[in-house]
């Protein structure tokens, strides 16, 4: 009786902890921790000026994270996102579109992203090839294509319309942030209310059961990869506008950041809750972390080690959360 009396109070605390893990993705906890550290060590980072800078930096990354998150929810993955970012940068900064009108300059990279996503989706959904192999090959092809077209040299400056998207403000708010958050609201509503969102959840929970039940698994995979290609192209467009010039090395870290962000957002392969909210918080947290480490004068190796530790801890938390739900 004494043992039961001593251990009983710990049970409610465990229940509350489990509940918090289920409700809040790891990215929310990371944001809270970064704010606390910044308040103690670098309070200037919390000023409105720096916060808008961080959010603007997070916008392109946020689109890549959302694309990866969408695919991971239905047990797929896209390793070609970096190639799409690089191709988008080339199209918007090279002479190919420099003489075109604004609509063409903006639409061409988006159509290219849709096309790449469609090719990925065809081989994965229709031909049932491995998503890792197909998208890794596609990313390599896109990188090689850009290097060939540019002869290894950075293209010119970004088109004025692209720079406006990446740098300018509307009513004091960066255009990139408006585009990013607006798109995330639309994505959240689609995943919550449309049939497509229910298909993604069903396939992610059990692809075999979804196929036996007669759900359009192949079409859902195809649509998800097309949408991921479009989201990556939008992110690449915003990043090209923010940088303002061409680059042949852009996008090499996009894939790892997108996977890390999806994990921070609380998404595991086939599951995850509060996914869009978690993805937005993850993009913001990753950029906040980089800026905080820069302000604290962390060396580059230390930055990589700390980022890796943060992602590892987030993966453990996400795994614990998914187990408690099960």
XYZ file of C-alpha atoms in Angstrom:
326
model
C 0.000 0.000 0.000
C 2.882 2.319 0.787
C 4.462 1.621 -2.650
C 1.205 2.353 -4.413
C 0.835 5.619 -2.495
C 4.348 6.736 -3.421
C 4.128 6.015 -7.166
C 0.564 7.200 -7.797
C 1.337 10.935 -8.160
C 3.740 10.295 -11.052
C 1.022 8.865 -13.288
C -0.819 12.170 -13.901
C 2.484 13.857 -14.733
C 3.263 11.145 -17.282
C -0.194 11.512 -18.805
C 0.249 15.278 -19.090
C 3.672 14.824 -20.701
C 2.285 12.329 -23.209
C -0.556 14.714 -23.997
C 1.847 17.559 -24.660
C 3.951 15.351 -26.957
C 0.834 14.450 -28.926
C -0.441 18.002 -29.251
C 2.762 19.938 -29.965
C 5.251 18.922 -32.666
C 8.961 19.155 -31.786
C 9.301 22.365 -33.792
C 7.047 24.208 -31.320
C 9.280 23.186 -28.430
C 12.351 24.222 -30.426
C 10.869 27.661 -31.138
C 10.109 28.141 -27.445
C 13.646 27.128 -26.509
C 15.224 29.413 -29.102
C 13.164 32.367 -27.897
C 14.269 31.690 -24.301
C 17.939 31.450 -25.290
C 17.680 34.550 -27.451
C 16.068 36.510 -24.619
C 18.981 35.612 -22.368
C 21.879 35.991 -24.800
C 20.888 37.916 -27.955
C 17.641 39.842 -27.289
C 18.098 41.943 -30.445
C 17.162 38.892 -32.524
C 13.626 39.228 -31.183
C 13.188 42.730 -32.570
C 10.641 43.129 -35.347
C 13.362 43.913 -37.898
C 15.253 40.647 -37.325
C 12.064 38.626 -37.014
C 10.901 39.743 -40.463
C 14.349 38.861 -41.832
C 14.153 35.379 -40.300
C 10.636 34.835 -41.627
C 11.666 35.947 -45.106
C 14.596 33.519 -45.006
C 12.239 30.782 -43.820
C 9.746 31.204 -46.677
C 11.652 29.270 -49.397
C 12.667 26.583 -46.919
C 9.066 26.406 -45.712
C 7.834 25.434 -49.170
C 10.452 22.679 -49.437
C 9.517 21.351 -45.992
C 5.821 21.371 -46.881
C 6.550 19.457 -50.110
C 8.540 16.811 -48.242
C 5.986 16.646 -45.449
C 3.187 15.997 -47.931
C 5.049 13.062 -49.461
C 6.165 11.622 -46.139
C 2.528 11.644 -45.003
C 1.773 9.118 -47.774
C 4.974 7.083 -47.302
C 6.946 8.618 -50.157
C 9.878 11.023 -50.411
C 11.407 13.469 -52.908
C 15.183 13.810 -53.155
C 14.951 16.022 -56.246
C 13.779 19.156 -54.428
C 17.279 20.647 -54.499
C 17.422 20.094 -58.250
C 14.105 21.902 -58.679
C 15.421 24.838 -56.622
C 18.539 24.955 -58.802
C 16.572 24.726 -62.068
C 14.197 27.463 -60.913
C 17.128 29.723 -60.079
C 18.648 29.129 -63.499
C 15.416 29.802 -65.378
C 14.792 33.081 -63.540
C 18.364 34.416 -63.825
C 19.540 33.243 -67.246
C 18.987 34.813 -70.640
C 16.367 32.182 -71.514
C 13.530 34.224 -70.011
C 15.123 37.661 -69.692
C 13.201 39.084 -72.650
C 9.876 37.514 -71.686
C 6.997 39.222 -69.904
C 6.463 38.954 -66.166
C 3.801 36.242 -66.378
C 6.077 33.982 -68.412
C 9.059 34.564 -66.136
C 7.035 33.505 -63.106
C 4.963 30.765 -64.763
C 7.811 28.948 -66.561
C 9.623 27.793 -63.379
C 6.320 26.736 -61.831
C 5.450 24.680 -64.893
C 8.934 23.155 -64.810
C 8.380 22.127 -61.188
C 5.020 20.577 -62.087
C 6.637 18.697 -64.979
C 9.419 17.329 -62.782
C 6.877 16.286 -60.159
C 4.781 14.641 -62.875
C 7.727 12.600 -64.161
C 8.574 11.543 -60.614
C 4.951 10.667 -59.941
C 4.634 8.657 -63.162
C 7.547 6.368 -62.402
C 6.659 6.026 -58.713
C 2.873 5.698 -58.960
C 2.428 4.015 -62.354
C 5.671 2.090 -62.806
C 5.969 1.453 -59.047
C 9.641 2.375 -58.940
C 11.364 3.308 -55.701
C 10.751 6.944 -54.763
C 14.297 7.178 -53.392
C 15.877 5.941 -56.632
C 13.633 7.920 -58.986
C 13.874 11.255 -57.200
C 17.590 10.902 -56.476
C 18.180 10.266 -60.181
C 15.955 13.209 -61.116
C 17.803 15.543 -58.773
C 21.134 14.465 -60.268
C 19.826 14.957 -63.806
C 18.543 18.455 -63.030
C 21.841 19.447 -61.409
C 23.792 18.144 -64.378
C 21.444 19.896 -66.811
C 21.905 23.269 -65.122
C 25.687 22.832 -64.978
C 25.703 21.968 -68.692
C 23.479 24.877 -69.736
C 25.408 27.358 -67.609
C 28.841 25.885 -68.428
C 29.463 25.819 -64.694
C 29.262 29.609 -64.396
C 26.559 31.464 -62.431
C 23.895 33.059 -64.681
C 22.983 36.750 -64.456
C 20.670 38.672 -62.154
C 17.123 37.686 -61.284
C 14.202 39.243 -63.138
C 12.683 42.305 -61.450
C 9.389 40.490 -60.791
C 11.223 37.649 -59.061
C 13.232 40.096 -56.947
C 9.975 41.784 -55.943
C 8.620 38.437 -54.726
C 11.753 37.643 -52.770
C 12.664 41.036 -51.274
C 9.904 43.636 -51.361
C 7.240 44.341 -48.758
C 3.524 45.028 -48.755
C 2.281 47.131 -45.823
C 5.549 46.414 -44.060
C 5.275 42.637 -44.474
C 7.679 40.814 -46.841
C 5.892 39.557 -49.953
C 7.628 36.189 -49.578
C 6.131 35.751 -46.105
C 2.648 36.620 -47.369
C 2.976 34.095 -50.219
C 4.352 31.417 -47.892
C 1.815 31.721 -45.088
C -1.063 32.151 -47.550
C -0.067 28.961 -49.357
C 0.256 27.101 -46.057
C -3.271 28.104 -45.027
C -4.593 26.796 -48.354
C -2.617 23.558 -47.905
C -3.915 23.069 -44.375
C -7.513 23.557 -45.515
C -7.054 21.163 -48.435
C -5.555 18.440 -46.252
C -8.258 18.943 -43.652
C -11.399 19.228 -45.761
C -10.798 17.863 -49.276
C -11.077 14.229 -50.305
C -7.420 14.373 -51.310
C -6.389 15.048 -47.711
C -8.373 12.055 -46.477
C -6.736 9.897 -49.154
C -3.276 10.999 -48.021
C -4.088 10.111 -44.413
C -5.572 6.736 -45.336
C -2.657 5.752 -47.583
C -0.138 6.929 -45.017
C -1.791 4.887 -42.280
C -1.825 1.658 -44.304
C -1.088 1.646 -48.076
C -2.000 -2.026 -48.465
C -5.359 -1.628 -46.766
C -6.042 1.508 -48.831
C -5.312 -0.407 -52.054
C -7.502 -3.344 -51.039
C -10.287 -0.922 -50.132
C -10.278 0.418 -53.677
C -8.825 3.851 -52.918
C -7.005 5.562 -55.836
C -3.540 5.001 -54.367
C -1.631 5.525 -57.626
C -3.475 8.755 -58.445
C -2.875 10.074 -54.936
C 0.846 9.341 -55.178
C 0.989 11.010 -58.599
C -0.933 14.089 -57.428
C 1.267 14.374 -54.318
C 4.476 14.365 -56.347
C 3.084 16.919 -58.799
C 2.052 19.166 -55.913
C 5.455 18.690 -54.269
C 7.144 19.786 -57.494
C 4.977 22.906 -57.630
C 5.693 23.778 -53.977
C 9.427 23.323 -54.525
C 9.312 25.573 -57.588
C 7.560 28.310 -55.597
C 10.211 27.990 -52.902
C 12.957 28.163 -55.503
C 11.331 31.238 -57.017
C 11.289 33.031 -53.662
C 14.872 32.049 -52.929
C 16.069 33.245 -56.332
C 14.350 36.573 -55.706
C 15.851 36.864 -52.224
C 19.394 36.158 -53.472
C 18.850 38.284 -56.569
C 21.376 36.507 -58.756
C 22.163 33.169 -60.326
C 23.995 30.313 -58.643
C 25.158 26.853 -59.735
C 25.463 25.606 -56.147
C 22.014 26.526 -54.921
C 19.825 23.770 -53.534
C 22.451 21.264 -52.407
C 21.228 21.391 -48.795
C 17.510 21.742 -49.594
C 16.776 18.013 -49.427
C 18.311 17.518 -45.985
C 16.675 20.674 -44.641
C 13.289 19.580 -45.990
C 13.544 16.150 -44.360
C 14.803 17.662 -41.105
C 11.979 20.201 -41.154
C 9.358 17.521 -41.737
C 10.688 15.552 -38.763
C 10.746 18.696 -36.632
C 7.177 19.312 -37.742
C 6.179 16.026 -36.129
C 5.748 14.015 -39.326
C 6.981 10.453 -39.658
C 6.562 8.251 -42.709
C 2.850 7.634 -42.988
C 1.794 9.748 -40.033
C 1.952 12.949 -38.099
C -0.412 15.512 -36.594
C -0.598 19.289 -36.901
C 1.591 18.813 -39.950
C 1.275 22.226 -41.634
C 1.534 24.142 -38.372
C 4.543 22.034 -37.453
C 6.117 22.634 -40.868
C 5.749 26.412 -40.588
C 7.234 26.351 -37.091
C 10.057 24.076 -38.289
C 11.081 26.407 -41.120
C 11.050 29.371 -38.751
C 12.954 27.431 -36.074
C 15.684 26.280 -38.460
C 16.310 29.810 -39.710
C 16.132 31.183 -36.166
C 18.683 28.586 -35.054
C 21.086 29.500 -37.858
C 20.814 33.216 -37.099
C 21.237 32.615 -33.368
C 24.360 30.514 -33.899
C 25.757 33.164 -36.229
C 25.098 35.867 -33.647
C 26.860 33.746 -31.020
C 29.789 33.265 -33.436
C 29.567 29.505 -33.692
C 32.118 27.959 -36.043
C 30.729 26.096 -39.065
C 31.496 22.595 -37.678
C 29.767 23.506 -34.418
C 26.702 24.701 -36.363
C 26.441 21.391 -38.205
C 26.866 19.359 -35.003
C 24.213 21.348 -33.148
C 21.757 21.169 -36.058
C 22.286 17.407 -36.230
C 21.653 17.031 -32.504
C 18.469 19.097 -32.731
C 17.161 16.930 -35.580
C 18.074 13.717 -33.730
C 16.244 14.835 -30.592
C 13.239 15.873 -32.711
C 13.154 12.438 -34.345
C 13.180 10.760 -30.932
C 10.351 12.994 -29.692
C 8.299 12.369 -32.851
C 8.831 8.620 -32.469
C 7.754 8.701 -28.820
C 4.681 10.715 -29.768
C 3.680 8.261 -32.521
C 4.109 5.331 -30.119
C 1.893 6.900 -27.501
C -0.794 7.476 -30.144
C -0.531 3.848 -31.156
